[in-house]
Short mmCIF file of C-alpha atoms in Angstrom, two decimals:
data_model
loop_
_atom_site.label_atom_id
_atom_site.label_comp_id
_atom_site.label_asym_id
_atom_site.label_seq_id
_atom_site.Cartn_x
_atom_site.Cartn_y
_atom_site.Cartn_z
CA MET A 1 40.09 31.96 -26.29
CA SER A 2 40.62 30.11 -29.55
CA LYS A 3 40.32 31.85 -32.91
CA ALA A 4 37.13 29.94 -33.71
CA ALA A 5 35.55 30.91 -30.37
CA ALA A 6 36.50 34.57 -30.85
CA LEU A 7 35.05 34.62 -34.36
CA SER A 8 31.83 32.93 -33.34
CA SER A 9 31.43 35.38 -30.43
CA PHE A 10 31.60 38.19 -33.01
CA VAL A 11 28.92 36.54 -35.14
CA GLN A 12 26.66 35.88 -32.12
CA SER A 13 26.84 39.56 -31.18
CA THR A 14 25.93 40.83 -34.67
CA PRO A 15 23.08 43.37 -34.62
CA PRO A 16 19.93 42.82 -36.73
CA GLY A 17 20.57 43.10 -40.45
CA GLU A 18 24.34 43.57 -40.17
CA LEU A 19 25.69 40.05 -40.77
CA ALA A 20 27.20 40.96 -44.16
CA ASP A 21 29.00 43.98 -42.64
CA VAL A 22 30.37 41.92 -39.76
CA THR A 23 31.55 39.16 -42.12
CA LYS A 24 33.26 41.69 -44.38
CA ALA A 25 35.05 43.28 -41.42
CA ILE A 26 36.22 39.90 -40.08
CA LYS A 27 37.69 38.97 -43.47
CA SER A 28 39.54 42.26 -43.71
CA ILE A 29 40.91 42.01 -40.15
CA LEU A 30 42.22 38.50 -40.80
CA GLY A 31 43.40 39.47 -44.27
CA ASN A 32 41.83 36.45 -45.93
CA ASP A 33 38.56 35.38 -47.50
CA SER A 34 38.96 31.69 -46.75
CA VAL A 35 37.69 32.17 -43.18
CA GLN A 36 34.16 31.81 -44.63
CA ASN A 37 34.14 28.04 -44.05
CA GLU A 38 35.24 28.47 -40.45
CA LEU A 39 32.38 30.88 -39.87
CA GLU A 40 29.70 28.58 -41.31
CA PRO A 41 28.65 26.90 -38.00
CA ALA A 42 28.42 30.30 -36.28
CA PHE A 43 26.29 31.63 -39.15
CA GLN A 44 23.87 28.74 -38.78
CA THR A 45 23.51 29.18 -35.02
CA TYR A 46 23.04 32.93 -35.52
CA ASN A 47 20.42 32.61 -38.26
CA GLU A 48 18.41 30.00 -36.40
CA GLU A 49 18.54 31.94 -33.12
CA GLN A 50 17.65 35.25 -34.75
CA PHE A 51 14.89 33.72 -36.92
CA SER A 52 16.55 35.19 -40.00
CA THR A 53 14.16 35.66 -42.88
CA THR A 54 14.52 35.25 -46.62
CA LYS A 55 12.35 35.67 -49.70
CA LEU A 56 11.58 32.47 -51.54
CA PRO A 57 12.41 32.79 -55.25
CA GLY A 58 9.32 34.02 -57.07
CA SER A 59 7.52 35.06 -53.89
CA SER A 60 7.31 38.38 -52.07
CA ASN A 61 6.69 36.89 -48.62
CA GLU A 62 9.59 36.38 -46.28
CA VAL A 63 9.90 33.04 -44.54
CA LEU A 64 11.98 32.40 -41.43
CA VAL A 65 14.56 29.85 -40.37
CA SER A 66 14.72 28.48 -36.83
CA PRO A 67 15.75 25.32 -35.02
CA TYR A 68 12.05 24.31 -35.17
CA ASN A 69 11.54 24.15 -38.95
CA SER A 70 14.93 22.70 -39.86
CA LEU A 71 14.89 19.52 -41.96
CA GLY A 72 18.70 19.19 -41.70
CA ASP A 73 21.47 19.94 -44.22
CA GLY A 74 20.49 23.60 -44.43
CA VAL A 75 16.93 22.79 -45.57
CA TYR A 76 13.94 24.42 -43.82
CA TYR A 77 10.20 24.37 -44.42
CA ASP A 78 7.36 26.85 -44.36
CA VAL A 79 3.83 25.79 -43.41
CA GLU A 80 1.87 28.55 -45.09
CA SER A 81 3.37 28.14 -48.56
CA GLN A 82 3.75 24.36 -48.05
CA SER A 83 7.28 24.41 -49.30
CA SER A 84 10.80 23.51 -48.27
CA PHE A 85 13.90 25.44 -49.29
CA LYS A 86 17.65 25.35 -49.07
CA PHE A 87 19.05 28.24 -46.98
CA ASP A 88 22.55 29.61 -47.49
CA HIS A 89 23.64 30.69 -44.00
CA ALA A 90 26.38 33.01 -45.26
CA THR A 91 24.30 34.97 -47.77
CA GLN A 92 20.87 34.37 -46.16
CA LYS A 93 19.44 33.47 -49.59
CA ALA A 94 16.98 30.64 -50.33
CA SER A 95 17.08 28.25 -53.28
CA ASN A 96 15.77 24.86 -54.41
CA VAL A 97 12.15 25.41 -53.33
CA GLN A 98 10.12 22.19 -53.22
CA THR A 99 6.60 21.28 -52.23
CA TYR A 100 6.46 20.19 -48.62
CA ALA A 101 3.39 18.72 -46.97
CA LEU A 102 3.40 18.86 -43.20
CA GLU A 103 2.76 15.52 -41.52
CA SER A 104 1.52 15.99 -37.99
CA ASN A 105 -1.33 14.87 -35.77
CA HIS A 106 -1.82 18.55 -35.08
CA SER A 107 -1.83 19.73 -38.68
CA ASP A 108 -5.34 21.24 -38.35
CA VAL A 109 -4.32 23.17 -35.23
CA VAL A 110 -1.09 24.22 -36.93
CA LYS A 111 -3.03 25.59 -39.91
CA SER A 112 -5.52 27.51 -37.81
CA LEU A 113 -2.72 28.84 -35.59
CA VAL A 114 -0.86 30.06 -38.68
CA LYS A 115 -4.03 31.84 -39.79
CA SER A 116 -4.78 33.47 -36.41
CA LEU A 117 -1.15 34.37 -35.77
CA GLY A 118 -0.93 35.85 -39.27
CA THR A 119 -3.95 38.06 -38.63
CA HIS A 120 -2.55 39.16 -35.28
CA ALA A 121 0.90 39.88 -36.76
CA THR A 122 -0.59 41.99 -39.58
CA GLU A 123 -2.41 44.08 -36.98
CA HIS A 124 0.62 44.80 -34.79
CA TYR A 125 3.81 44.34 -36.78
CA PRO A 126 4.27 46.55 -39.87
CA LYS A 127 6.62 43.92 -41.30
CA SER A 128 6.87 40.43 -39.86
CA SER A 129 7.23 36.72 -40.56
CA ILE A 130 5.57 33.98 -38.58
CA GLY A 131 5.76 30.23 -38.24
CA VAL A 132 4.07 27.37 -36.36
CA TYR A 133 5.89 24.04 -36.30
CA PRO A 134 5.37 20.70 -34.53
CA VAL A 135 8.36 19.84 -32.35
CA GLU A 136 9.45 17.19 -29.84
CA ASP A 137 8.01 14.23 -31.71
CA ASP A 138 4.81 16.07 -32.53
CA SER A 139 4.04 16.58 -28.82
CA GLN A 140 4.50 20.35 -28.82
CA LEU A 141 4.08 23.30 -31.17
CA ALA A 142 6.57 26.11 -31.64
CA ILE A 143 4.88 29.46 -32.37
CA ILE A 144 7.26 32.09 -33.76
CA THR A 145 6.99 35.76 -34.70
CA VAL A 146 9.89 37.85 -35.96
CA ALA A 147 9.67 41.50 -36.96
CA SER A 148 12.78 43.31 -38.22
CA LYS A 149 13.25 46.80 -39.51
CA TYR A 150 16.51 47.99 -41.01
CA SER A 151 17.38 51.60 -41.62
CA PRO A 152 21.15 51.62 -42.21
CA SER A 153 21.01 55.02 -43.92
CA ASN A 154 19.76 56.42 -40.60
CA PHE A 155 22.19 54.24 -38.63
CA TRP A 156 19.67 52.05 -36.84
CA ASN A 157 18.32 48.51 -37.09
CA GLY A 158 15.94 46.58 -34.89
CA ARG A 159 14.31 43.22 -34.32
CA TRP A 160 11.47 41.87 -32.19
CA ARG A 161 11.29 38.13 -31.67
CA SER A 162 8.71 36.11 -29.80
CA GLN A 163 8.72 32.37 -29.45
CA TYR A 164 6.38 30.09 -27.54
CA ILE A 165 6.31 26.35 -27.04
CA TYR A 166 2.72 25.19 -26.66
CA THR A 167 1.92 21.75 -25.27
CA PRO A 168 -1.57 20.76 -26.54
CA SER A 169 -1.96 17.90 -24.03
CA SER A 170 -1.50 20.15 -20.96
CA GLY A 171 -2.49 23.50 -22.45
CA SER A 172 0.64 25.14 -21.06
CA MET A 173 2.79 27.54 -22.99
CA THR A 174 6.27 28.88 -22.23
CA GLY A 175 8.33 31.26 -24.25
CA ALA A 176 10.33 34.42 -24.52
CA ILE A 177 10.10 37.85 -26.09
CA LYS A 178 13.36 39.49 -27.17
CA VAL A 179 14.04 42.95 -28.52
CA ASP A 180 17.31 43.99 -30.12
CA VAL A 181 17.90 47.57 -31.27
CA HIS A 182 21.15 48.98 -32.63
CA TYR A 183 21.85 52.69 -33.08
CA TYR A 184 25.26 53.64 -34.45
CA GLU A 185 25.49 57.22 -35.59
CA ASP A 186 28.67 58.68 -33.98
CA GLY A 187 28.65 55.85 -31.53
CA ASN A 188 27.31 52.40 -30.78
CA VAL A 189 24.21 51.98 -28.64
CA ARG A 190 22.45 48.67 -28.14
CA LEU A 191 19.19 47.72 -26.48
CA LEU A 192 18.87 44.03 -25.65
CA THR A 193 15.90 42.65 -23.75
CA ASN A 194 14.69 39.22 -22.80
CA LYS A 195 11.35 38.50 -21.16
CA GLU A 196 10.49 34.93 -20.20
CA VAL A 197 6.81 34.10 -20.51
CA SER A 198 4.76 31.34 -18.98
CA LEU A 199 1.06 30.98 -19.80
CA SER A 200 -1.77 28.55 -19.35
CA VAL A 201 -4.35 28.37 -22.12
CA GLY A 202 -6.25 25.16 -21.36
CA SER A 203 -5.84 21.90 -23.23
CA ALA A 204 -8.92 22.31 -25.42
CA ALA A 205 -8.06 25.86 -26.43
CA LYS A 206 -8.80 26.89 -29.98
CA ALA A 207 -6.29 28.76 -32.11
CA PRO A 208 -7.86 32.24 -31.75
CA GLU A 209 -7.84 31.83 -27.97
CA ILE A 210 -4.17 30.81 -27.93
CA ILE A 211 -3.22 33.76 -30.13
CA ARG A 212 -5.30 36.14 -27.98
CA LYS A 213 -3.21 35.10 -24.96
CA ILE A 214 -0.06 35.78 -26.95
CA ALA A 215 -1.41 39.13 -28.11
CA ASP A 216 -2.18 40.12 -24.51
CA VAL A 217 1.23 39.19 -23.19
CA GLU A 218 3.01 41.00 -26.03
CA ARG A 219 0.94 44.17 -25.63
CA LYS A 220 1.58 44.14 -21.87
CA TYR A 221 5.29 43.65 -22.49
CA GLN A 222 5.55 46.56 -24.89
CA GLU A 223 3.72 48.79 -22.42
CA ASP A 224 6.06 47.68 -19.62
CA LEU A 225 9.05 48.29 -21.85
CA ASN A 226 7.87 51.82 -22.64
CA LYS A 227 7.48 52.47 -18.92
CA ALA A 228 10.97 51.07 -18.28
CA PHE A 229 12.50 53.67 -20.62
CA GLY A 230 10.83 56.35 -18.52
CA SER A 231 11.94 54.95 -15.20
CA LEU A 232 15.54 54.40 -16.34
CA SER A 233 15.64 57.97 -17.60
CA GLU A 234 14.21 59.35 -14.36
CA GLY A 235 16.09 56.91 -12.14
CA ALA A 236 19.52 55.54 -12.99
CA PHE A 237 20.32 58.11 -15.70
CA LYS A 238 19.43 61.11 -13.54
CA SER A 239 21.35 59.82 -10.56
CA LEU A 240 24.50 59.32 -12.64
CA ARG A 241 24.93 62.90 -13.73
CA ARG A 242 22.95 66.08 -13.11
CA GLN A 243 22.04 68.27 -16.06
CA LEU A 244 23.21 71.30 -14.07
CA PRO A 245 24.65 71.69 -10.57
CA ILE A 246 22.15 72.10 -7.76
CA THR A 247 22.63 75.89 -8.05
CA ARG A 248 21.18 75.60 -11.60
CA GLN A 249 24.16 77.53 -12.87
CA LYS A 250 27.14 76.52 -14.89
CA ILE A 251 30.49 76.63 -13.13
CA GLU A 252 32.40 79.92 -12.98
CA TRP A 253 35.73 78.43 -13.89
CA GLU A 254 37.69 81.61 -13.17
CA LYS A 255 36.56 81.29 -9.56
CA ILE A 256 36.88 77.53 -9.32
CA SER A 257 39.43 77.59 -6.49
CA GLY A 258 36.91 79.52 -4.37
CA TYR A 259 34.31 76.76 -4.73
CA ARG A 260 36.27 74.47 -2.49
CA LEU A 261 36.50 77.15 0.21
CA GLY A 262 32.94 78.42 -0.11
CA GLN A 263 31.20 75.10 -0.29
CA ASP A 264 32.16 72.22 1.86
CA ILE A 265 32.28 69.61 -0.86
CA GLY A 266 33.79 66.18 -0.54
CA GLY A 267 37.22 65.40 -1.86
CA GLY A 268 36.62 62.50 -4.21
CA ARG A 269 36.27 59.91 -1.52
CA THR A 270 32.54 59.54 -1.94
CA ARG A 271 31.20 57.14 -4.53
CA MET B 1 40.13 45.14 -49.14
CA ALA B 2 39.71 47.83 -46.49
CA ASP B 3 42.50 48.72 -44.05
CA PRO B 4 42.33 46.17 -41.18
CA ILE B 5 42.27 48.89 -38.49
CA ASP B 6 39.30 50.61 -40.17
CA SER B 7 37.55 47.25 -40.37
CA ALA B 8 38.32 46.55 -36.71
CA LEU B 9 36.83 49.92 -35.70
CA ASP B 10 33.80 49.29 -37.93
CA LEU B 11 33.32 45.91 -36.28
CA LEU B 12 33.52 47.44 -32.80
CA ARG B 13 30.89 49.97 -33.81
CA ARG B 14 28.54 47.06 -34.55
CA LEU B 15 29.16 44.42 -31.87
CA ASN B 16 27.56 44.72 -28.45
CA PRO B 17 29.24 47.79 -26.90
CA LYS B 18 29.00 46.13 -23.50
CA ASP B 19 31.64 43.60 -24.62
CA VAL B 20 34.06 46.16 -26.05
CA LYS B 21 36.94 45.20 -23.77
CA ALA B 22 36.65 41.48 -24.54
CA ASN B 23 36.23 42.24 -28.24
CA VAL B 24 39.38 44.40 -28.30
CA ASP B 25 41.28 41.51 -26.66
CA HIS B 26 39.94 39.08 -29.29
CA LEU B 27 40.91 41.42 -32.11
CA ILE B 28 44.43 41.77 -30.74
CA SER B 29 44.83 38.01 -30.56
CA LEU B 30 43.48 37.63 -34.12
CA ASN B 31 45.70 40.36 -35.55
CA PRO B 32 48.52 41.48 -33.18
CA ASP B 33 49.55 44.23 -35.65
CA LEU B 34 46.44 46.14 -34.55
CA THR B 35 47.41 46.23 -30.85
CA GLU B 36 48.78 49.76 -30.63
CA ASP B 37 46.12 51.38 -32.83
CA LEU B 38 43.29 49.66 -30.99
CA LEU B 39 44.55 50.54 -27.51
CA GLU B 40 45.00 54.13 -28.64
CA SER B 41 41.70 54.66 -30.43
CA VAL B 42 39.15 52.50 -28.63
CA ASP B 43 37.64 53.76 -25.41
CA ILE B 44 36.82 51.15 -22.81
CA PRO B 45 35.24 51.64 -19.37
CA LEU B 46 37.83 53.15 -17.05
CA ALA B 47 39.58 50.98 -14.48
CA VAL B 48 40.01 52.29 -10.93
CA ARG B 49 43.16 52.05 -8.78
CA LYS B 50 43.99 53.34 -5.35
CA CYS B 51 46.85 55.77 -4.85
CA SER B 52 48.89 54.25 -2.03
CA LYS B 53 50.27 57.61 -0.95
CA THR B 54 47.02 59.60 -0.71
CA LYS B 55 44.58 56.65 -0.36
CA ARG B 56 42.46 58.27 -3.05
CA ASP B 57 41.03 56.42 -6.05
CA PHE B 58 42.18 57.40 -9.52
CA LEU B 59 41.28 56.37 -13.06
CA CYS B 60 43.43 54.46 -15.51
CA CYS B 61 43.72 54.84 -19.26
CA ASP B 62 46.37 54.53 -21.94
CA TYR B 63 47.59 58.09 -21.22
CA ASN B 64 48.78 57.47 -17.67
CA ARG B 65 50.01 53.96 -18.34
CA ASP B 66 53.58 52.70 -18.41
CA GLY B 67 53.65 48.95 -18.96
CA ASP B 68 51.46 47.50 -16.21
CA SER B 69 51.63 50.58 -14.00
CA TRP B 70 49.52 53.73 -13.92
CA ARG B 71 50.49 57.21 -12.71
CA SER B 72 48.35 58.61 -9.90
CA PRO B 73 47.25 62.22 -10.52
CA TRP B 74 47.30 62.80 -6.76
CA SER B 75 50.89 61.71 -6.02
CA ASN B 76 52.44 61.81 -9.53
CA GLU B 77 53.80 58.34 -8.76
CA PHE B 78 53.21 55.07 -10.58
CA GLU B 79 51.09 52.30 -9.08
CA PRO B 80 52.38 49.67 -8.71
CA THR B 81 55.93 51.08 -8.54
CA LEU B 82 57.76 50.72 -11.84
CA GLU B 83 60.49 48.12 -11.71
CA ASP B 84 62.80 49.76 -14.18
CA GLY B 85 63.28 53.53 -13.97
CA GLU B 86 60.88 56.30 -13.08
CA GLY B 87 58.44 56.40 -15.97
CA VAL B 88 57.39 59.46 -17.93
CA THR B 89 56.00 62.33 -15.85
CA PRO B 90 55.04 65.82 -17.08
CA SER B 91 57.47 68.77 -16.92
CA ASP B 92 57.22 70.99 -13.81
CA ARG B 93 55.10 73.60 -15.55
CA ILE B 94 52.65 71.02 -16.94
CA ARG B 95 52.52 69.11 -13.66
CA LYS B 96 51.57 72.33 -11.86
CA MET B 97 48.75 72.81 -14.30
CA GLU B 98 47.78 69.17 -13.88
CA VAL B 99 47.47 69.60 -10.11
CA LYS B 100 45.25 72.67 -10.60
CA ALA B 101 43.16 70.86 -13.21
CA ASN B 102 42.64 67.89 -10.89
CA GLU B 103 41.48 70.23 -8.12
CA ALA B 104 39.11 72.00 -10.50
CA PHE B 105 37.61 68.83 -11.94
CA ASP B 106 37.23 67.40 -8.46
CA VAL B 107 34.86 70.31 -7.81
CA TYR B 108 33.17 69.75 -11.19
CA ARG B 109 32.74 66.06 -10.37
CA GLU B 110 31.09 66.81 -7.05
CA LEU B 111 28.75 69.44 -8.53
CA TYR B 112 27.58 67.36 -11.48
CA PHE B 113 28.04 63.74 -10.41
CA GLU B 114 27.63 64.09 -6.65
CA GLY B 115 30.04 61.21 -6.25
CA GLY B 116 32.20 59.16 -8.55
CA ILE B 117 35.87 59.58 -9.38
CA SER B 118 37.76 62.07 -11.53
CA SER B 119 41.31 62.19 -12.87
CA VAL B 120 43.09 64.61 -15.18
CA TYR B 121 46.36 63.81 -16.96
CA LEU B 122 48.45 66.28 -18.93
CA TRP B 123 51.56 65.83 -21.03
CA ASP B 124 54.00 68.06 -22.88
CA MET B 125 53.80 68.66 -26.63
CA ASP B 126 56.16 70.58 -28.93
CA ASP B 127 53.76 73.47 -29.52
CA GLY B 128 51.74 73.34 -26.30
CA PHE B 129 50.38 70.47 -24.27
CA ALA B 130 47.72 67.79 -24.35
CA GLY B 131 45.67 65.93 -21.80
CA CYS B 132 42.65 63.95 -20.85
CA VAL B 133 39.86 64.48 -18.34
CA LEU B 134 38.30 61.27 -17.00
CA LEU B 135 35.11 60.91 -14.97
CA LYS B 136 33.41 57.78 -13.73
CA LYS B 137 30.34 57.01 -11.70
CA ALA B 138 28.24 53.92 -11.02
CA VAL B 139 24.82 53.73 -9.34
CA ASN B 140 22.32 51.18 -8.08
CA PRO B 141 19.20 53.29 -7.50
CA THR B 142 17.14 50.17 -6.83
CA PRO B 143 18.28 46.59 -6.24
CA LYS B 144 16.94 45.75 -9.71
CA SER B 145 18.49 48.54 -11.73
CA SER B 146 22.01 49.78 -12.28
CA GLY B 147 23.91 52.29 -14.30
CA SER B 148 27.41 53.49 -15.04
CA TRP B 149 28.85 56.56 -16.73
CA ASP B 150 32.41 56.93 -18.00
CA SER B 151 33.52 60.11 -19.74
CA ILE B 152 36.82 60.33 -21.55
CA HIS B 153 37.77 63.77 -22.85
CA VAL B 154 41.02 63.89 -24.80
CA PHE B 155 42.31 67.29 -25.92
CA ASP B 156 45.31 69.19 -27.13
CA ALA B 157 46.05 72.89 -26.75
CA GLN B 158 48.27 74.63 -29.30
CA ASP B 159 49.78 77.88 -28.05
CA ARG B 160 49.22 80.94 -30.21
CA ALA B 161 49.65 84.62 -29.48
CA ARG B 162 47.31 85.37 -26.52
CA THR B 163 45.04 82.49 -27.49
CA ALA B 164 45.22 78.75 -27.69
CA HIS B 165 43.63 76.43 -30.21
CA TYR B 166 41.85 73.58 -28.43
CA LYS B 167 40.82 70.33 -30.05
CA LEU B 168 38.59 68.11 -27.93
CA THR B 169 37.34 64.56 -28.57
CA SER B 170 34.85 63.31 -26.02
CA THR B 171 33.48 59.83 -25.47
CA VAL B 172 30.78 58.93 -22.99
CA ILE B 173 30.21 55.28 -22.21
CA LEU B 174 26.78 54.87 -20.65
CA SER B 175 25.43 51.56 -19.44
CA LEU B 176 21.96 51.03 -17.95
CA GLY B 177 20.20 47.85 -17.00
CA THR B 178 17.27 46.39 -15.13
CA ASP B 179 16.33 42.87 -14.22
CA SER B 180 13.00 42.09 -12.63
CA ALA B 181 10.35 39.39 -12.76
CA GLU B 182 7.78 41.69 -14.42
CA LEU B 183 10.01 43.16 -17.10
CA GLY B 184 12.67 40.48 -17.49
CA GLY B 185 16.18 41.52 -18.46
CA LEU B 186 16.89 44.83 -20.15
CA ASP B 187 20.28 46.20 -21.07
CA LEU B 188 20.75 49.57 -22.70
CA SER B 189 24.45 50.23 -23.21
CA GLY B 190 26.74 52.06 -25.52
CA ASN B 191 28.98 54.97 -26.24
CA MET B 192 28.81 58.19 -28.20
CA VAL B 193 31.65 60.33 -29.49
CA ARG B 194 31.77 64.06 -30.30
CA GLN B 195 34.53 66.44 -31.38
CA ILE B 196 34.98 70.21 -31.32
CA GLU B 197 37.73 72.73 -32.01
CA GLN B 198 37.85 76.21 -30.53
CA ASP B 199 40.18 79.20 -30.05
CA LEU B 200 40.07 80.74 -26.58
CA ALA B 201 41.92 83.60 -24.91
CA VAL B 202 44.85 82.72 -22.65
CA ASP B 203 46.53 85.03 -20.11
CA ASP B 204 48.44 82.42 -18.16
CA ASP B 205 48.25 78.74 -17.26
CA THR B 206 45.22 79.36 -15.02
CA SER B 207 43.27 80.32 -18.14
CA HIS B 208 44.10 76.96 -19.69
CA VAL B 209 42.45 75.13 -16.78
CA ALA B 210 39.38 77.41 -16.99
CA ASN B 211 39.17 77.03 -20.78
CA ILE B 212 39.36 73.25 -20.64
CA GLY B 213 36.81 73.29 -17.84
CA LYS B 214 34.35 75.27 -19.97
CA LEU B 215 34.92 73.11 -23.03
CA VAL B 216 34.35 69.89 -21.10
CA GLU B 217 31.35 71.28 -19.22
CA ASP B 218 29.65 72.41 -22.45
CA MET B 219 30.48 69.17 -24.19
CA GLU B 220 29.10 67.01 -21.38
CA LEU B 221 25.90 69.02 -21.30
CA LYS B 222 25.48 68.51 -25.03
CA MET B 223 26.31 64.83 -24.78
CA ARG B 224 24.01 64.24 -21.84
CA ASN B 225 21.14 65.66 -23.90
CA LEU B 226 22.16 63.56 -26.88
CA LEU B 227 22.37 60.40 -24.80
CA GLN B 228 18.94 61.12 -23.33
CA GLU B 229 17.54 61.49 -26.84
CA VAL B 230 19.15 58.33 -28.22
CA TYR B 231 18.73 56.04 -25.20
CA PHE B 232 15.20 56.95 -24.25
CA GLY B 233 13.78 58.56 -27.40
CA LYS B 234 15.33 56.78 -30.35
CA ALA B 235 15.45 53.29 -28.83
CA LYS B 236 11.80 53.55 -27.78
CA ASP B 237 10.80 54.86 -31.22
CA VAL B 238 12.49 51.93 -32.94
CA VAL B 239 10.61 49.49 -30.70
CA GLY B 240 7.43 51.34 -31.75
CA ASP B 241 8.45 50.95 -35.39
CA LEU B 242 8.85 47.21 -34.93
CA ARG B 243 5.56 46.71 -33.12
CA SER B 244 2.46 48.87 -32.83
CA ILE B 245 0.36 48.80 -29.66
CA PRO B 246 -2.84 50.04 -31.37
CA PRO B 247 -4.00 47.76 -34.22
CA LEU B 248 -2.50 48.93 -37.52
CA SER B 249 -5.88 48.77 -39.29
CA GLN B 250 -7.14 51.35 -36.78
CA THR B 251 -4.02 53.51 -37.19
CA ASN B 252 -4.37 53.38 -40.97
CA ARG B 253 -8.07 54.28 -40.77
CA ASP B 254 -7.26 57.22 -38.50
CA ARG B 255 -4.60 58.41 -40.91
CA ALA B 256 -6.98 58.16 -43.87
CA THR B 257 -9.63 60.15 -41.98
CA GLN B 258 -7.04 62.75 -41.09
CA ARG B 259 -5.91 63.05 -44.69
CA GLU B 260 -9.52 63.44 -45.81
CA MET B 261 -10.12 66.19 -43.25
CA LEU B 262 -6.98 68.00 -44.28
CA SER B 263 -7.85 67.83 -47.95
CA SER B 264 -11.43 69.05 -47.29
CA ILE B 265 -10.03 72.02 -45.37
CA GLY B 266 -7.73 72.70 -48.29
CA ARG B 267 -10.62 72.78 -50.73
#
């Protein structure tokens, strides 16, 4: 694998909120700071895929970047604040905020979706950013939610992402929900999930109806995910290693050679 | 700038633990000076080889490796056969202990893992000996879920009068996953590391095997509980911190009511 491919695989695998740490480590491993330019394309892919968020100067709200609201040359736009901004992919900081008026045949739907999605997000995500953007020549709408929480002092970070592509003409909606959790106190544990979603909402659906469908599918997913933790714990985890031997007693190591004679146990050939 | 090896270890603590082997390879190609330190200090899922003499599987790590060959704990011979020379094997006394330890941990493996593979390797040190206990198991409880457990216990034992001082570093690599239409893909993987030091009484070499057995057994019990807590408690809690199933306005109202009740009781 080439150097560039290795470096970009590191960036792609960066946990939520840890891009600066990963970049710092890469520079130290290579022993030079000039690798920054080489990393730039990987940073952009990462930020757009992860829906990285940033505060616009003078505002307390965080806006997101994605492939769907890119205007090219590192400039992105936000519907709610009607502004465009330059995004630095290495530092994840915004600058050069300008007024941006959305031009779309669906601008009314976009605005009411932003409003309904915003209400929904406030009800279920303690801290989130949302976006609705016309894509594919104004024939579809991308509906994005990203909720991140970073707690590096407690060695964990997490992110929930949902994205849906809604086609107004057919009323169909496809998308994916992804969860990424990193826990790294005395170790490195990662939860990565990906749930593909396909919904039909009807071509004349109003914004609140569309968002209700999204709300339902996300609630169901979180419930399923909670159940999955339980079944993995009771299933795969339990069958890997018992908490205690079937006798419910710890081993008497002084008598270990007698175990083989007393109990007809297999000799390492079983799997 | 930080020491490159510290940065490499910090990076590996952040990147997807599932890719640790590939990431170590990348790091070595980016900075070949790190090769030895990385191979020594990073635990990767254990590879399995078959002992051609006994037909039994054994586990491979840096401690039973010589070039591209690995020493079988069952035959004490390298697989594949070393082309030049015999390779390093333990002294007679340590090898005897190694045989006993392998028998003991084979029992341990069956009692706790009910399957899987175990291997113990020992080597001579100036003031005692050192070794590692390796255990590995993989399961597929349903066609849509899978799991694997690798434990790597590395220790040294310093001889003292009638006791020995044991230092144990344990890593468990635990990987769990499901893939189904309803839930989609889920991967929960990682590793956790713990260390302890302890002085234990020693009469003869049999006590060493028993002492190491107890240390590893206690450590794995502790780590199993810890893994349970982190994998199924912490990870789930963080998801709950990202997204709330009940509406937050309701949760906030409930909390306010609760606070009010508490303060009225206090009055």
